[in-house]
Short mmCIF file of C-alpha atoms in Angstrom, two decimals:
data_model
loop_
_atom_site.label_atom_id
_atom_site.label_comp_id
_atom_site.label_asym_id
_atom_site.label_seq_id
_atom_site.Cartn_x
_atom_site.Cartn_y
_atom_site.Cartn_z
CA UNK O 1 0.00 0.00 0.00
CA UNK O 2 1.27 3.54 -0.75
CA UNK O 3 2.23 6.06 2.12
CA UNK O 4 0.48 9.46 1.56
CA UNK O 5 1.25 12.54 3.15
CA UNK O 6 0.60 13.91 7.10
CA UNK O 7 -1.77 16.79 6.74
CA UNK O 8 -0.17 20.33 6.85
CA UNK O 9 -2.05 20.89 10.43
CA UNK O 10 -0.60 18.14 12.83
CA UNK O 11 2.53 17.80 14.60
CA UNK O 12 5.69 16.78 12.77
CA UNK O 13 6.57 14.35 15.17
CA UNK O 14 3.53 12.77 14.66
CA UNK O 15 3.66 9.73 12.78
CA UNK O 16 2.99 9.59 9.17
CA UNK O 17 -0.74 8.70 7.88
CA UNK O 18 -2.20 7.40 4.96
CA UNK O 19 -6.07 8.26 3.63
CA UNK O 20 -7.91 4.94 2.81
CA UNK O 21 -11.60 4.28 1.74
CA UNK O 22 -13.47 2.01 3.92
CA UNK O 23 -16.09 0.64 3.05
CA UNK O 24 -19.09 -0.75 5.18
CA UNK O 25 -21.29 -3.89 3.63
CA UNK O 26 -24.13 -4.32 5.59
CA UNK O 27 -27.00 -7.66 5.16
CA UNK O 28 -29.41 -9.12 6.98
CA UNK O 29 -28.07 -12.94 6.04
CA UNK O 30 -25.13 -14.10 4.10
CA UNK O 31 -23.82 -17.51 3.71
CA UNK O 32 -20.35 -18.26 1.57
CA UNK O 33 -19.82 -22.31 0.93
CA UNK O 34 -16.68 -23.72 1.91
CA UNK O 35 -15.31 -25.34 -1.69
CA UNK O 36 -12.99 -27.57 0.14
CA UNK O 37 -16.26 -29.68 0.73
CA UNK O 38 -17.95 -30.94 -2.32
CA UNK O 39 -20.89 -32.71 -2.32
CA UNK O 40 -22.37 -30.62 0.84
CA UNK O 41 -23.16 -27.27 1.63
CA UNK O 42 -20.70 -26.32 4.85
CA UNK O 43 -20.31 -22.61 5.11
CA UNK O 44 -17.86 -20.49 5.95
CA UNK O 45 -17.49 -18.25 8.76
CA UNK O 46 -16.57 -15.46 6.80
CA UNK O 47 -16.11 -14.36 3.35
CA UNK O 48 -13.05 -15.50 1.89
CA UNK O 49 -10.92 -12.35 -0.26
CA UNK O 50 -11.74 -14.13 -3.72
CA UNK O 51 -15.52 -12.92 -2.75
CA UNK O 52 -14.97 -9.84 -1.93
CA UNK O 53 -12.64 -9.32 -4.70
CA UNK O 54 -15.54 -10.87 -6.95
CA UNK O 55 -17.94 -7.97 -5.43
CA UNK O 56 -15.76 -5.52 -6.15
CA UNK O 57 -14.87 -6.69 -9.54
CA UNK O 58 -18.71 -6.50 -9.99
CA UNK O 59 -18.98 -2.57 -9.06
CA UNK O 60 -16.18 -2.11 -11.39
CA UNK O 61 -17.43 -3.76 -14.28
CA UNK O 62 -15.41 -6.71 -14.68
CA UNK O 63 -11.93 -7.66 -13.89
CA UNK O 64 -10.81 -6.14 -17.12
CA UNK O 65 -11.59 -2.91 -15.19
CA UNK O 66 -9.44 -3.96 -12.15
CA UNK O 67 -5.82 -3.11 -11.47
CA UNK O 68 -3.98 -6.23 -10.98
CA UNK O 69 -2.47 -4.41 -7.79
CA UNK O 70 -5.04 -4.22 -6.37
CA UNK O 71 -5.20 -5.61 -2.32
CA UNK O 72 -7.65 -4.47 0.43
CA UNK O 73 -7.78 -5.63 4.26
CA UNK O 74 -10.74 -6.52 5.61
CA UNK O 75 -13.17 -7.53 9.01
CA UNK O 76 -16.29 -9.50 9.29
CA UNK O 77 -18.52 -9.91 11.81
CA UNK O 78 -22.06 -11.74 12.34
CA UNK O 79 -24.75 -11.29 15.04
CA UNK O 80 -25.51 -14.90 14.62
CA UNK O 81 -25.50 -17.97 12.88
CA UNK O 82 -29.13 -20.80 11.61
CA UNK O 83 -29.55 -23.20 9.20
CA UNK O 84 -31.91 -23.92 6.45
CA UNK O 85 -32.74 -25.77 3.22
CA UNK O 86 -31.32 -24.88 0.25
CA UNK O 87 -31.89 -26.80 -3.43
CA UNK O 88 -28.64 -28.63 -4.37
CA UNK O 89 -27.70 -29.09 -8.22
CA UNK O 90 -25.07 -31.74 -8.10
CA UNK O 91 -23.45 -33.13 -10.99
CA UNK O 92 -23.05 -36.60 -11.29
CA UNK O 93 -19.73 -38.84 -12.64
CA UNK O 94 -20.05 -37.80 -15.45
CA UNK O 95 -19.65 -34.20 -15.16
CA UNK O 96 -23.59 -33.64 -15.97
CA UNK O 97 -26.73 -32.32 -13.74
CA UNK O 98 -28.13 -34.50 -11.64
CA UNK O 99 -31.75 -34.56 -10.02
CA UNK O 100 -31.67 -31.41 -7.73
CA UNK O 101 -31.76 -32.79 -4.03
CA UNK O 102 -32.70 -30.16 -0.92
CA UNK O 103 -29.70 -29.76 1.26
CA UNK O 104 -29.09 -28.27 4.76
CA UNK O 105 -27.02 -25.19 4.49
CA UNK O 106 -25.53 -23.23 7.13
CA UNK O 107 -26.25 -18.67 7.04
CA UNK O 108 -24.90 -15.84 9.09
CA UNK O 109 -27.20 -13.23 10.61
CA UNK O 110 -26.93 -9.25 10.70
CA UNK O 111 -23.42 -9.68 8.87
CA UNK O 112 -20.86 -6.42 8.44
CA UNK O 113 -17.87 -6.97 6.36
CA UNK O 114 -15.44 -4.11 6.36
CA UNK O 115 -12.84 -3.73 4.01
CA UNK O 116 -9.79 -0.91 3.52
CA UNK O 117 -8.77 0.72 0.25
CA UNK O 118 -5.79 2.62 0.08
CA UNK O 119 -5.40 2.90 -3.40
CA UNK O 120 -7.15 4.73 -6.72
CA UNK O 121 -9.88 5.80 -3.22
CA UNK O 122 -11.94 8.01 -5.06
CA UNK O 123 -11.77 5.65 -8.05
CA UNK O 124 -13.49 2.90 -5.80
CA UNK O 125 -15.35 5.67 -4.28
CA UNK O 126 -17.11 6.52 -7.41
CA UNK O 127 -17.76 2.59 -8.15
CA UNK O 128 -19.17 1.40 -5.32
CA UNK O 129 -21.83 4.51 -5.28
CA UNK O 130 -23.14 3.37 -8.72
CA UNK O 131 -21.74 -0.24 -9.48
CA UNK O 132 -21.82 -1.66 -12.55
CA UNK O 133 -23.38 -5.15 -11.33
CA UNK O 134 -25.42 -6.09 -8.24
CA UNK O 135 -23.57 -6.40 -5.49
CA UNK O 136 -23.83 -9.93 -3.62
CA UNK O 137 -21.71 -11.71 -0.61
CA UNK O 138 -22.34 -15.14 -1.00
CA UNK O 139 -25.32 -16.56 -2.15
CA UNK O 140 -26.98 -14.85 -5.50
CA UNK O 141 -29.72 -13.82 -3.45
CA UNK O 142 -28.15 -12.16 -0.36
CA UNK O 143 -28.15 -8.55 -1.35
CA UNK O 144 -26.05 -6.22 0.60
CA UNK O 145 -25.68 -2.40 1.34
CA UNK O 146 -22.78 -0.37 0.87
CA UNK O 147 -21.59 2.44 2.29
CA UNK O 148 -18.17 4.47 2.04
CA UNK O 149 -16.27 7.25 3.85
CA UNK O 150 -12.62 8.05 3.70
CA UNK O 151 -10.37 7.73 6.81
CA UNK O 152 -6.85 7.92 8.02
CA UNK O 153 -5.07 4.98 8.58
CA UNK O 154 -2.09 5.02 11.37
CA UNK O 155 1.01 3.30 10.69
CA UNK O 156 1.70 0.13 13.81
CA UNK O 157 0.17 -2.05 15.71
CA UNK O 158 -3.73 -3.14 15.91
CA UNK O 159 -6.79 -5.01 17.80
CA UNK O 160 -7.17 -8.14 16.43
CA UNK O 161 -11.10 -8.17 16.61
CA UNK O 162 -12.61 -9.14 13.29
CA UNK O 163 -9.72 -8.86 11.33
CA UNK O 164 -9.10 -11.51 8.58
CA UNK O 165 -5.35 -12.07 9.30
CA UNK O 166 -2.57 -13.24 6.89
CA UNK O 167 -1.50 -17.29 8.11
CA UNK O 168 2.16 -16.03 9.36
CA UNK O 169 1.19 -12.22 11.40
CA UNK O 170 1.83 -12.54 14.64
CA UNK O 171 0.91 -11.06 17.78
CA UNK O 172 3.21 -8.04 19.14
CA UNK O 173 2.87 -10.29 22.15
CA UNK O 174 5.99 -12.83 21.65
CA UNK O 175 4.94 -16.56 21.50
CA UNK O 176 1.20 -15.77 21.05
CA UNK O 177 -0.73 -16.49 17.49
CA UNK O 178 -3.91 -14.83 16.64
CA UNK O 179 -7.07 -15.95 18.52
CA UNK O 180 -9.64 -17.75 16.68
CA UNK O 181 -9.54 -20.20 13.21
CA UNK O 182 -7.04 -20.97 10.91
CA UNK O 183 -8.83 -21.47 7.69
CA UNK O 184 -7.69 -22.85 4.03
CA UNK O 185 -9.62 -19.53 1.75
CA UNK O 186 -9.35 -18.82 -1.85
CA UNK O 187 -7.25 -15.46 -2.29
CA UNK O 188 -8.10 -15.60 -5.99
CA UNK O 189 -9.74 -17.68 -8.63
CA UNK O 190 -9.75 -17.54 -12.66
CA UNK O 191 -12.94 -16.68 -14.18
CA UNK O 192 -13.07 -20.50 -15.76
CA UNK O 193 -12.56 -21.57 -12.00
CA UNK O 194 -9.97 -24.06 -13.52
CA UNK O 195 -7.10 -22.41 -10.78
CA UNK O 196 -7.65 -21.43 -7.29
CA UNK O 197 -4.91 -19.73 -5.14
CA UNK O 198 -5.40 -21.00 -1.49
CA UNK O 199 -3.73 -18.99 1.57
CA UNK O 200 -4.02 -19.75 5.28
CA UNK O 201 -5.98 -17.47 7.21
CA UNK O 202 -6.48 -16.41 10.87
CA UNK O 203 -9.95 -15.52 12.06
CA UNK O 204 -12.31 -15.13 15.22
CA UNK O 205 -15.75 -15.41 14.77
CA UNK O 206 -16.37 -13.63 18.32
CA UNK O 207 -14.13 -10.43 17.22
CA UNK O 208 -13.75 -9.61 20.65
CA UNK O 209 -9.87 -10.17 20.38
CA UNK O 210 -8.10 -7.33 21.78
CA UNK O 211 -4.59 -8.74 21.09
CA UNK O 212 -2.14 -6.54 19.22
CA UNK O 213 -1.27 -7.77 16.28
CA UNK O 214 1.93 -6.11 14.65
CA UNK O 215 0.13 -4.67 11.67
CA UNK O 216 0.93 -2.44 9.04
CA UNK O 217 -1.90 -0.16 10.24
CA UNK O 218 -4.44 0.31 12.50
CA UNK O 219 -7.40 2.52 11.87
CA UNK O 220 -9.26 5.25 13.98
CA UNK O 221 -10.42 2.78 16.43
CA UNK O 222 -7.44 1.06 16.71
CA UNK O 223 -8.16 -2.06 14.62
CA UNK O 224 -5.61 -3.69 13.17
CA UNK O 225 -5.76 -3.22 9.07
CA UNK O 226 -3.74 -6.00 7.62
CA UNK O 227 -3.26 -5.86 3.56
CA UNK O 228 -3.99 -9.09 2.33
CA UNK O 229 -1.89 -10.65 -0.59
CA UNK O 230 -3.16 -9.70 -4.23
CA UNK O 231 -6.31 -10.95 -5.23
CA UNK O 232 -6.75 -9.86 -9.51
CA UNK O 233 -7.06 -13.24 -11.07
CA UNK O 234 -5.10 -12.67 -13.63
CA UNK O 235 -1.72 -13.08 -11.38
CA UNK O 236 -2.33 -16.46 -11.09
CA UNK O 237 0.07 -19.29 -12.66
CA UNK O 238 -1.16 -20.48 -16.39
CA UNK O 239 -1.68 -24.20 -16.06
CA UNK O 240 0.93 -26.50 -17.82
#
């Protein structure tokens, strides 16, 4: 991410800031299958980067539209968690459609995913106020609200809360790891789906971790705003 400069009216000891957009995406249920699983519908606790960078790639207009920079960080949180019935498409041996079958599949409740921009801001600014596509998390028919504002991001150390964490940060606390999950999440995934790049992932569920984590910034409320690694699909490996 890109270092900006301190404004002209704070100290000059103070330490340097940067202006990100954050944005705020707001829905009443979400639920993002796990792909490791096939055959069932287990959900994830959170949304891994691929979807998000698939929502954003959606206000832009495409990943054509995308730079292949491009990297946010990003928190989720959900008020709770249910179950229901969802119709299942499988495919059978043979690569074709099967009889649809009703499956159990898992949702989150009153969900808030927050995610930092620190690059081309008013760019993103301009396509998240009138996106291109719908904008989904999940499921085709969980429809989400957006909102933006730009802040100032501080350079050090962060609350771990709801963060989505890099597999390797660690703790400013020596010998600790982050509280919560390690998960297996796609970072980023071709448009054919044929290649997937997987990345390990720390994440608590309860995002009432107040552990520093030695982050690259922390925002206004001290959370900790991790970058994750880049997420344009077209930086993935051509298959042999």
């Amino acid at each position: 991410m890109t270092a900006t400069e301190s404004p002209d009216d704070v100290s000059p000891n103070a330490p340097p800031t940067i202006q990100a957009l954050e944005v705020t995406v707001t829905a009443p249920l979400v639920s993002v299958r796990n792909p490791l699983y096939a055959g069932v519908q287990v959900a994830l606790p959170c949304p891994p980067p691929s979807t998000v960078a698939g929502m954003l790639a959606a206000a832009a207009g495409g990943w054509g539209a995308v730079s292949l920079e491009t990297r946010f960080a990003m928190a989720f949180h959900a008020r709770g968690v249910g179950v229901d019935l969802e119709t299942y498409h499988p495919l059978d041996a043979s690569g074709k459609k099967a009889d649809p079958t009703p499956r159990e599949r898992g949702f989150l409740t009153g969900a808030t995913l927050t995610v930092w921009l620190t690059d081309e801001i008013g760019s993103w600014e301009r396509r998240l106020r009138r996106p291109v596509w719908p904008l989904r998390l999940g499921r085709s028919q969980d429809l989400v609200r957006v909102t933006t504002r730009r802040v100032s991001l501080r350079p050090g150390p962060g609350r771990q809360g709801s963060a989505l964490l890099p597999e390797g940060i660690a703790p400013v606390l020596a010998g600790t790891l982050p509280a919560g999950t390690l998960l297996r999440l796609p970072t980023a995934i071709s448009p054919d789906r044929q290649r997937t790049r997987w990345d390990g992932y720390h994440f608590d569920a309860s995002g009432r971790s107040d552990l520093l984590i030695g982050a690259e910034w922390s925002d206004e409320q001290g959370r900790a705003v991790v970058p994750l690694p880049p997420v344009h699909p077209a930086r993935l490996p051509a298959v042999v």
